[in-house]
Coordinates of C-alpha atoms in Angstrom, one line a residue:
Chain J
T1 CA 15.4 31.9 39.1
L2 CA 16.9 35.0 40.7
T3 CA 20.3 34.0 39.3
S4 CA 18.9 33.5 35.9
R5 CA 17.1 36.8 36.0
L6 CA 20.3 38.5 37.2
S7 CA 22.3 36.9 34.4
K8 CA 19.8 38.3 32.0
C9 CA 20.4 41.7 33.5
H10 CA 24.1 41.4 33.1
K11 CA 23.6 40.7 29.4
H12 CA 21.7 44.0 29.1
H13 CA 24.3 45.8 31.2
T14 CA 21.6 47.2 33.4
L15 CA 20.3 46.7 36.9
Q16 CA 16.7 46.2 35.6
I17 CA 15.3 42.8 36.2
E18 CA 12.0 41.2 35.5
L19 CA 9.2 42.5 37.6
S20 CA 7.0 40.3 39.6
L21 CA 3.6 42.0 40.4
F22 CA 0.4 41.0 42.2
I23 CA -2.6 42.3 40.3
L24 CA -6.0 42.2 41.9
S25 CA -9.3 43.3 40.4
S26 CA -12.5 43.6 42.3
G27 CA -15.9 45.3 42.5
G28 CA -16.8 43.8 39.1
A29 CA -13.6 44.8 37.3
E30 CA -12.6 41.1 37.5
L31 CA -15.3 40.4 35.0
L32 CA -12.9 41.9 32.4
F33 CA -10.3 39.4 33.4
D34 CA -12.6 36.4 32.8
G35 CA -13.8 36.5 36.4
V36 CA -10.3 36.0 37.9
K37 CA -9.6 38.3 40.7
K38 CA -6.0 37.5 41.5
H39 CA -3.2 37.5 39.0
H40 CA 0.5 37.0 39.8
V41 CA 2.3 38.3 36.7
T42 CA 5.9 38.7 35.6
L43 CA 6.8 41.7 33.4
P44 CA 9.7 41.1 31.0
S45 CA 12.9 43.0 31.7
Q46 CA 13.4 46.2 29.6
S47 CA 16.0 48.9 29.6
E48 CA 13.6 51.6 31.0
P49 CA 11.8 51.1 34.3
W50 CA 8.2 49.9 34.0
D51 CA 5.6 52.6 34.8
V52 CA 1.9 52.2 35.3
K53 CA 1.2 53.6 31.9
Q54 CA 3.1 50.8 30.3
L55 CA 1.5 48.3 32.7
L56 CA -1.9 49.3 31.4
V57 CA -0.8 48.5 27.9
W58 CA 0.7 45.2 29.0
I59 CA -2.5 44.2 30.8
Q60 CA -4.6 45.0 27.8
R61 CA -2.5 42.8 25.6
N62 CA -1.9 40.0 28.0
L63 CA -4.7 39.8 30.6
L64 CA -7.9 41.3 29.3
K65 CA -10.3 38.8 27.9
E66 CA -12.8 41.2 26.3
R67 CA -13.8 44.7 25.6
P68 CA -10.7 46.7 26.5
E69 CA -12.8 49.9 26.3
L70 CA -14.4 49.0 29.6
F71 CA -10.9 49.0 31.2
V72 CA -9.0 51.8 29.5
Q73 CA -9.9 55.0 27.8
G74 CA -7.1 56.8 26.0
D75 CA -4.0 55.9 28.0
T76 CA -5.6 55.8 31.4
V77 CA -8.3 53.7 33.2
R78 CA -11.9 54.4 32.4
P79 CA -14.0 56.5 34.7
G80 CA -15.4 54.5 37.7
I81 CA -12.2 52.4 38.1
L82 CA -10.0 53.2 41.0
V83 CA -6.3 52.2 40.9
L84 CA -4.5 51.3 44.1
I85 CA -0.8 50.8 44.4
N86 CA 0.4 49.0 47.6
D87 CA -2.9 49.8 49.3
A88 CA -2.8 53.5 48.4
D89 CA -4.8 55.5 45.9
W90 CA -2.5 55.8 42.8
E91 CA -3.1 59.6 42.9
L92 CA -0.8 59.6 45.9
M93 CA 1.8 57.6 44.0
G94 CA 2.1 59.5 40.8
E95 CA -0.6 57.8 38.8
L96 CA 0.5 56.8 35.3
D97 CA 4.1 57.8 36.0
Y98 CA 4.6 55.7 39.1
R99 CA 7.7 53.4 38.5
L100 CA 6.8 49.9 39.4
Q101 CA 8.9 48.0 41.9
D102 CA 9.3 44.2 42.2
Q103 CA 6.5 42.7 44.3
D104 CA 4.2 45.7 44.0
N105 CA 0.5 45.2 44.6
V106 CA -1.7 46.8 42.0
V107 CA -5.5 46.8 42.5
F108 CA -8.2 47.8 40.0
I109 CA -11.5 48.4 41.8
S110 CA -14.8 49.1 40.1
T111 CA -17.1 51.2 42.2
L112 CA -20.1 49.2 43.5
H113 CA -23.6 50.4 43.0
G114 CA -25.7 48.1 45.0
G115 CA -27.3 47.8 48.4
Chain N
M1 CA -35.0 46.9 44.9
C2 CA -31.6 48.1 46.0
P3 CA -32.0 51.3 47.9
Q4 CA -29.5 53.8 49.0
N5 CA -29.0 55.7 52.2
I6 CA -27.9 59.0 53.3
V7 CA -27.8 59.7 56.8
G8 CA -27.6 63.3 57.9
V9 CA -26.5 63.6 61.5
S10 CA -27.5 66.7 63.3
R11 CA -26.1 67.6 66.7
Q12 CA -28.0 70.9 66.9
N13 CA -31.3 69.2 67.5
T14 CA -32.5 67.1 70.3
V15 CA -34.5 64.0 70.9
A16 CA -38.2 64.5 70.7
V17 CA -40.0 61.6 72.3
H18 CA -42.7 60.9 69.9
T19 CA -45.4 58.4 70.7
S20 CA -47.8 59.6 68.1
E21 CA -48.8 57.6 65.0
L22 CA -46.2 57.5 62.3
Q23 CA -47.1 59.8 59.5
L24 CA -45.8 59.0 56.0
H25 CA -44.5 62.2 54.3
D26 CA -44.8 62.5 50.5
K27 CA -42.9 65.8 50.4
V28 CA -40.3 67.6 52.4
T29 CA -41.8 69.7 55.1
P30 CA -40.1 71.9 57.7
L31 CA -39.2 70.0 60.9
T32 CA -39.9 71.5 64.3
P33 CA -36.6 72.1 66.2
T34 CA -36.4 70.1 69.3
K35 CA -35.0 70.9 72.7
A36 CA -31.8 69.6 74.1
K37 CA -31.8 67.0 76.8
A38 CA -29.9 68.0 79.9
A39 CA -29.4 64.6 81.4
L40 CA -30.1 60.9 80.9
S41 CA -33.2 59.5 82.6
N42 CA -33.1 56.4 84.7
E43 CA -34.7 54.5 81.9
D44 CA -32.0 55.8 79.5
I45 CA -29.3 54.7 81.9
M46 CA -30.7 51.2 82.1
R47 CA -31.4 50.9 78.3
Y48 CA -27.9 52.2 77.2
S49 CA -26.0 50.9 80.2
R50 CA -23.8 48.4 78.3
Q51 CA -22.6 51.1 76.0
L52 CA -22.4 53.8 78.7
L53 CA -19.8 51.7 80.3
L54 CA -17.5 52.3 77.3
P55 CA -15.1 55.2 77.9
E56 CA -15.2 55.7 74.2
L57 CA -18.9 56.7 74.5
G58 CA -19.8 57.6 78.1
V59 CA -22.6 59.8 79.2
Q60 CA -21.6 62.7 77.1
G61 CA -21.4 60.6 74.0
Q62 CA -24.8 59.2 74.7
L63 CA -26.2 62.7 75.1
N64 CA -24.6 63.6 71.8
L65 CA -26.3 60.7 70.1
S66 CA -29.7 61.7 71.5
K67 CA -29.2 65.2 70.0
T68 CA -28.4 63.8 66.6
S69 CA -30.8 63.7 63.6
V70 CA -29.9 61.3 60.9
L71 CA -31.4 61.1 57.4
I72 CA -31.3 57.7 55.8
V73 CA -32.0 57.7 52.1
G74 CA -33.0 54.3 51.0
C75 CA -34.4 51.7 53.5
G76 CA -33.0 48.6 51.8
G77 CA -30.2 46.2 52.4
L78 CA -27.8 48.8 53.8
G79 CA -30.5 51.2 55.3
C80 CA -32.3 48.5 57.3
P81 CA -29.4 47.5 59.6
L82 CA -28.1 51.1 59.6
A83 CA -31.5 52.4 60.9
Q84 CA -31.8 49.5 63.3
Y85 CA -28.5 50.0 65.0
L86 CA -28.8 53.8 65.1
A87 CA -32.2 53.4 66.7
A88 CA -31.0 50.8 69.2
A89 CA -28.1 53.0 70.2
G90 CA -30.4 55.9 71.0
I91 CA -30.0 58.3 68.0
G92 CA -32.4 61.2 68.4
R93 CA -34.2 61.5 65.1
L94 CA -34.2 59.3 62.0
G95 CA -35.4 60.5 58.7
L96 CA -36.2 57.4 56.6
L97 CA -36.4 58.0 52.9
D98 CA -37.4 55.5 50.2
Y99 CA -39.6 55.9 47.0
D100 CA -40.1 52.2 46.7
E101 CA -42.5 49.6 48.2
V102 CA -41.6 46.3 49.9
E103 CA -41.3 43.3 47.6
L104 CA -40.8 39.6 48.3
S105 CA -37.4 39.7 46.7
N106 CA -36.2 42.4 49.1
L107 CA -36.7 40.3 52.3
H108 CA -33.5 38.3 52.1
R109 CA -31.4 41.4 52.8
Q110 CA -33.8 44.3 53.9
V111 CA -34.3 42.8 57.3
L112 CA -36.6 45.5 58.9
H113 CA -39.4 44.5 56.5
G114 CA -41.5 41.4 57.0
E115 CA -43.9 39.3 54.8
E116 CA -46.9 41.3 56.0
N117 CA -45.2 44.6 54.8
R118 CA -45.3 43.5 51.1
G119 CA -46.7 46.4 49.0
Q120 CA -46.2 48.9 51.9
A121 CA -44.0 51.9 51.5
K122 CA -40.5 50.8 52.7
A123 CA -40.1 54.1 54.6
L124 CA -43.2 53.4 56.6
S125 CA -42.3 49.7 57.1
A126 CA -38.8 50.6 58.3
A127 CA -40.1 53.4 60.6
T128 CA -42.6 51.0 62.2
A129 CA -40.0 48.4 62.9
V130 CA -37.6 51.0 64.3
K131 CA -40.3 52.4 66.5
R132 CA -41.0 49.0 67.9
L133 CA -37.3 48.6 68.8
N134 CA -36.9 52.1 70.4
S135 CA -40.0 54.2 70.8
T136 CA -37.9 57.2 72.1
V137 CA -36.4 57.6 68.6
E138 CA -38.3 60.1 66.5
C139 CA -38.9 58.6 63.1
I140 CA -39.9 60.6 60.0
P141 CA -40.7 58.3 57.0
Y142 CA -40.5 60.0 53.6
H143 CA -42.1 58.2 50.6
L144 CA -40.4 60.1 47.9
Q145 CA -37.5 60.2 45.5
L146 CA -34.5 62.4 46.3
S147 CA -34.2 65.0 43.5
P148 CA -32.3 68.1 42.7
E149 CA -35.4 70.0 43.8
N150 CA -35.8 68.5 47.2
A151 CA -32.4 67.3 48.2
L152 CA -30.9 70.5 49.7
Q153 CA -34.0 71.4 51.6
L154 CA -34.2 67.9 53.1
I155 CA -30.5 67.4 53.9
Q156 CA -30.3 70.9 55.4
Q157 CA -32.8 69.7 58.0
Y158 CA -30.4 67.0 59.1
P159 CA -27.4 69.3 59.7
A160 CA -23.9 68.1 60.7
A161 CA -22.9 64.8 59.2
N162 CA -24.2 62.6 56.5
V163 CA -24.0 58.9 55.8
S164 CA -24.9 57.5 52.5
S165 CA -25.0 54.1 50.9
T166 CA -25.7 54.3 47.3
Y167 CA -26.6 52.4 44.3
N168 CA -27.5 54.4 41.2
V169 CA -24.9 56.8 39.8
P170 CA -27.0 60.0 39.4
T171 CA -28.2 59.8 43.0
R172 CA -24.7 59.3 44.2
Y173 CA -23.6 62.5 42.6
L174 CA -26.8 64.3 43.8
V175 CA -26.2 63.2 47.4
N176 CA -22.5 64.1 47.2
D177 CA -23.2 67.6 45.8
A178 CA -26.0 68.3 48.2
C179 CA -23.7 67.3 51.1
V180 CA -20.9 69.4 49.9
L181 CA -23.1 72.4 49.2
S182 CA -24.7 72.1 52.7
G183 CA -21.4 71.3 54.4
K184 CA -22.1 67.8 55.6
P185 CA -20.0 64.7 55.6
L186 CA -21.3 61.8 53.7
V187 CA -20.7 58.2 55.0
S188 CA -21.2 56.2 51.9
A189 CA -21.4 52.4 51.4
S190 CA -22.4 50.0 48.7
A191 CA -22.6 46.3 48.3
L192 CA -22.9 43.9 45.4
R193 CA -22.5 40.2 45.0
M194 CA -20.0 39.3 47.6
E195 CA -18.3 42.6 48.1
G196 CA -18.7 45.9 49.9
Q197 CA -17.1 49.3 49.9
L198 CA -17.3 52.2 52.5
T199 CA -16.0 55.7 52.6
V200 CA -16.8 58.9 54.5
Y201 CA -16.8 61.8 52.0
N202 CA -16.5 65.5 52.6
Y203 CA -15.5 64.9 56.2
R204 CA -13.0 67.1 58.0
G205 CA -11.3 68.5 54.9
G206 CA -11.2 65.1 53.1
P207 CA -12.1 64.3 49.5
C208 CA -15.7 64.2 48.2
Y209 CA -17.1 61.6 45.9
R210 CA -16.3 63.8 42.9
C211 CA -12.7 64.1 44.0
L212 CA -12.4 60.4 43.4
Y213 CA -14.8 60.1 40.5
P214 CA -14.9 63.4 38.6
V215 CA -16.4 61.6 35.6
P216 CA -19.4 59.2 35.8
P217 CA -18.7 55.7 34.6
P218 CA -20.2 54.4 31.3
Q219 CA -23.7 53.1 32.1
E220 CA -23.0 49.7 30.7
T221 CA -20.4 49.1 33.4
V222 CA -22.8 49.7 36.3
T223 CA -24.5 46.6 37.7
N224 CA -27.3 46.7 40.3
C225 CA -28.5 44.1 42.8
S226 CA -31.4 42.9 40.6
D227 CA -28.9 42.2 37.8
G228 CA -25.7 41.2 39.6
G229 CA -27.2 39.6 42.7
V230 CA -26.1 40.1 46.3
L231 CA -25.8 37.9 49.3
G232 CA -28.1 39.5 51.9
V233 CA -25.5 39.5 54.8
V234 CA -23.0 41.5 52.7
P235 CA -25.1 44.8 52.7
G236 CA -26.0 43.8 56.2
I237 CA -22.3 44.0 57.2
M238 CA -21.7 47.2 55.3
G239 CA -24.9 48.8 56.8
C240 CA -23.7 47.9 60.3
F241 CA -20.3 49.4 59.4
Q242 CA -22.1 52.6 58.4
A243 CA -24.0 52.6 61.6
L244 CA -20.6 52.3 63.4
E245 CA -19.2 55.3 61.6
V246 CA -22.3 57.4 62.2
L247 CA -22.2 56.6 65.9
K248 CA -18.6 57.6 66.1
I249 CA -19.3 60.9 64.3
A250 CA -22.5 61.6 66.2
S251 CA -21.1 60.8 69.6
G252 CA -18.1 63.1 69.0
R253 CA -15.3 60.4 68.6
G254 CA -15.1 61.0 64.9
S255 CA -14.7 58.7 62.0
S256 CA -11.4 57.4 60.7
C257 CA -12.7 56.7 57.2
G258 CA -12.5 60.3 56.0
Q259 CA -9.7 59.7 53.5
Q260 CA -10.0 56.0 53.4
L261 CA -11.8 53.3 51.4
V262 CA -12.7 50.2 53.2
M263 CA -13.2 47.2 50.9
F264 CA -14.8 44.1 52.2
D265 CA -14.4 40.8 50.4
A266 CA -17.0 38.3 51.7
Q267 CA -15.5 35.4 49.9
D268 CA -12.1 35.8 51.5
A269 CA -13.5 37.2 54.7
R270 CA -11.1 40.1 54.3
F271 CA -11.2 43.8 54.9
R272 CA -8.7 46.1 53.2
S273 CA -8.3 49.8 54.1
I274 CA -7.0 52.0 51.4
K275 CA -5.5 55.5 51.8
L276 CA -7.3 57.8 49.4
R277 CA -6.2 61.0 47.7
P278 CA -6.8 64.2 49.6
K279 CA -9.5 66.7 48.6
Q280 CA -8.7 67.8 45.0
A281 CA -8.2 71.5 44.4
G282 CA -9.7 71.1 40.9
C283 CA -12.8 69.3 42.1
A284 CA -16.0 70.6 40.3
V285 CA -17.9 70.9 43.6
C286 CA -15.6 71.0 46.6
G287 CA -12.5 72.5 44.8
E288 CA -11.1 76.0 44.8
N289 CA -13.1 77.2 41.8
P290 CA -16.2 75.0 41.9
S291 CA -18.3 74.9 38.7
V292 CA -21.2 73.1 40.5
T293 CA -22.8 75.7 42.8
Q294 CA -26.3 74.3 42.7
L295 CA -28.0 71.0 42.1
A296 CA -28.6 70.3 38.4
D297 CA -29.7 67.5 36.1
Y298 CA -27.9 64.4 37.3
E299 CA -29.5 62.0 34.9
A300 CA -28.2 64.1 32.0
F301 CA -24.7 64.4 33.7
C302 CA -24.5 60.6 34.1
G303 CA -26.4 59.6 31.0
A304 CA -28.4 57.3 33.2
A305 CA -31.8 57.2 35.1
A306 CA -31.8 57.8 38.8
T307 CA -33.5 54.5 39.4
D308 CA -32.5 51.0 40.4
K309 CA -35.1 49.4 38.2
C310 CA -33.6 47.7 35.2
R311 CA -33.4 49.9 32.2
K312 CA -35.0 48.8 28.9
L313 CA -32.8 48.8 25.9
N314 CA -34.0 49.4 22.4
L315 CA -31.3 48.1 20.2
L316 CA -33.3 46.4 17.5
S317 CA -35.9 47.5 15.0
R318 CA -39.5 46.7 15.4
D319 CA -39.6 43.9 12.9
Q320 CA -36.7 42.2 14.7
R321 CA -38.7 41.8 17.8
I322 CA -41.8 39.8 18.8
T323 CA -44.0 39.9 21.8
V324 CA -44.5 37.0 24.2
Q325 CA -48.0 36.7 22.8
D326 CA -46.6 36.2 19.3
Y327 CA -44.2 33.6 20.6
K328 CA -47.1 31.8 22.4
S329 CA -48.9 31.4 19.1
I330 CA -45.8 30.1 17.4
I331 CA -45.7 27.4 20.1
D332 CA -49.4 26.8 19.9
N333 CA -49.2 26.4 16.1
A334 CA -46.2 24.1 16.4
E335 CA -44.2 26.2 14.0
P336 CA -40.7 24.9 13.7
H337 CA -38.2 27.3 15.3
L338 CA -35.3 27.4 17.7
L339 CA -35.5 29.2 21.0
L340 CA -32.1 30.4 22.3
D341 CA -31.9 31.4 25.9
V342 CA -28.8 33.6 26.4
R343 CA -28.9 34.0 30.2
P344 CA -26.0 32.9 32.4
L345 CA -26.1 29.3 33.6
V346 CA -26.8 30.3 37.2
E347 CA -30.1 31.9 36.1
V348 CA -31.0 29.0 33.8
D349 CA -30.7 26.8 36.9
I350 CA -33.4 28.9 38.5
C351 CA -35.9 28.4 35.7
R352 CA -36.1 27.8 32.0
L353 CA -38.4 26.9 29.1
P354 CA -37.8 23.2 28.7
F355 CA -37.3 23.3 24.9
S356 CA -34.8 26.2 24.9
L357 CA -31.1 25.9 23.9
N358 CA -28.9 27.7 26.4
I359 CA -25.8 29.6 25.3
P360 CA -24.9 32.5 27.5
L361 CA -24.5 35.9 25.9
S362 CA -20.9 36.0 27.1
S363 CA -20.1 32.8 25.2
L364 CA -21.5 34.3 22.1
E365 CA -19.6 37.5 22.6
E366 CA -16.4 35.5 23.1
R367 CA -17.2 33.3 20.1
K368 CA -16.6 30.2 22.3
S369 CA -16.0 27.6 19.6
E370 CA -17.8 24.7 21.4
Q371 CA -20.9 26.7 22.0
I372 CA -20.9 28.3 18.5
Q373 CA -20.6 24.8 17.0
L374 CA -23.6 23.6 19.0
L375 CA -25.6 26.6 17.8
Q376 CA -24.6 25.9 14.2
E377 CA -25.7 22.3 14.5
R378 CA -29.1 23.3 15.8
V379 CA -29.5 25.9 13.2
S380 CA -28.7 23.5 10.4
Q381 CA -31.2 21.0 11.9
L382 CA -33.7 23.8 11.7
K383 CA -32.8 24.6 8.1
Q384 CA -33.4 21.0 7.2
Q385 CA -37.0 21.5 8.2
M386 CA -37.1 24.2 5.5
A387 CA -38.6 26.8 7.7
G388 CA -38.4 28.5 11.1
D389 CA -36.8 31.4 12.7
L390 CA -34.3 31.7 15.6
Y391 CA -35.9 33.4 18.7
V392 CA -33.6 34.7 21.4
I393 CA -34.8 35.1 25.0
C394 CA -33.3 36.3 28.3
K395 CA -34.7 37.6 31.6
L396 CA -36.0 41.0 30.6
G397 CA -35.3 41.5 26.9
N398 CA -32.0 43.4 27.0
D399 CA -29.3 40.7 26.6
S400 CA -31.5 39.0 24.0
Q401 CA -31.2 42.1 21.8
K402 CA -27.5 42.2 22.3
A403 CA -27.3 38.5 21.4
V404 CA -29.2 39.1 18.1
Q405 CA -26.7 41.9 17.3
V406 CA -23.7 39.6 18.1
M407 CA -25.1 36.8 16.0
E408 CA -25.8 39.1 13.1
K409 CA -22.1 39.8 12.9
M410 CA -21.3 36.1 12.5
I411 CA -21.0 36.5 8.8
G412 CA -20.2 33.4 6.9
S413 CA -21.5 31.1 9.6
E414 CA -24.6 29.0 9.5
V415 CA -26.3 31.6 11.6
D416 CA -26.2 34.4 9.0
S417 CA -28.8 33.1 6.7
I418 CA -31.5 32.6 9.3
T419 CA -34.0 35.2 10.6
L420 CA -33.1 36.2 14.1
K421 CA -35.6 37.8 16.5
D422 CA -35.7 38.8 20.1
I423 CA -38.6 38.2 22.4
C424 CA -39.6 41.5 24.0
G425 CA -39.6 41.5 27.8
G426 CA -38.0 38.1 28.0
L427 CA -39.0 35.4 30.5
M428 CA -40.4 37.8 33.0
A429 CA -42.9 39.0 30.4
W430 CA -43.6 35.4 29.7
A431 CA -44.3 34.8 33.4
G432 CA -46.4 38.0 33.7
K433 CA -48.5 37.7 30.6
I434 CA -48.5 34.0 29.4
D435 CA -47.7 31.5 32.2
P436 CA -48.4 32.7 35.7
T437 CA -46.8 29.4 37.0
F438 CA -43.4 30.4 35.6
P439 CA -41.2 31.7 38.4
Q440 CA -40.2 35.3 38.6
Y441 CA -36.9 36.5 40.1

């Protein structure tokens, strides 16, 4: 499949290839994804690099089962959801502007309020 | 109910050996400063010998523990193991705060309380259990709710470090701000369903809770233990984890969770440690130009009540709702009707009214075609009887109102020409007022 992806890239005369990502949701955020915590997704190739802002739009269109307002507000995640990229707070990575790399891990955690 | 914990760790005070009766405090009173212990007694050496052998603790670490005062706000699923291990390890003073009383549904996770403590103040029950474990630990039980009026006064008496495990949103912000304003770290944990989270906030220049969450979450996205459920051992693990971090801070080793979020997934038996953002210069309470300089109205800030009791929604007008007594007479008069139970299947398995039709609220919201078809069939059967309303029930009377609203929007379907009503207070009101043999959960 790598060959086929690369051939696609050649067609577009760019080095950009499809992006394979691991998306994990937990702390209750998975309920927005029909209760499924782990998603292995492939983002289609595009001429510009994928950033997190675009990923949020893609997730809304392709993964969210219900009530997108409980996941995003404006162009960012709603208050109470923490985004982690490769096991680091996304604030350390550039938040919405972070350019996604192939095989990146993106986690959406909802804060727990129990005990 | 799910309680929450703050632990304030003080290294300025010392152990006071109290053998007197435990006295339940209903307000914050000044604590008498205690004298520092110069050396360990022979009994101390024997009791703590297995941990004294650790170079990571040693005699000095043990003496530091014995000088430490800890405030635990919330004596529940996290607070119980936290208090237990701190007392066992020889912490000097434990403030144990909880506004609630022990209920049967607490016992699966709040392991300091026993059957005989039902109805007793949790703070007193926990203090009694802790005292039995280690009588040299001074215990101060507080039967009160932490508020903007008392939080600073209380937390200032437990100076140096704070640990917190929290449930409701306003109290989390209150505890955070009180800790920032009084300069204390906050070891915070929470647990729900099969997951736990832990962070030490406001510690050694690290971020505070507001740095991470400057804006409170919408209330509808917050689930508590009585709604979402929790496996008892999960808060147990997280409470033990908190105890570990308090002991590291109190003994002088320091915590490594200052800019870190530890996530525990009980299903996968997996811990993940996440590097968090640093302290935020723009933070409203710990930033460079803080706008929060005193404790304010946290319920207004969060748009939520500082309680872990379930809130009561009022989505429908009066004539769209009936009481359980009204519903009882509908059954007694054998009036034709349809009873729709909108709870999730896992709750229907616990108990149900035998004649109810079960379609979970989530299926209605998603318009699951199979379930909607089933509903339409039952409604048209009802219509053939020429009379009868559709009554909607759930556990407490919140989801049933949402379900009525969802079905009202199903224009053009069989459902839209029928009268929909919600049963106030749900099955728990039924159990409380009509049928005492019906289980409560």
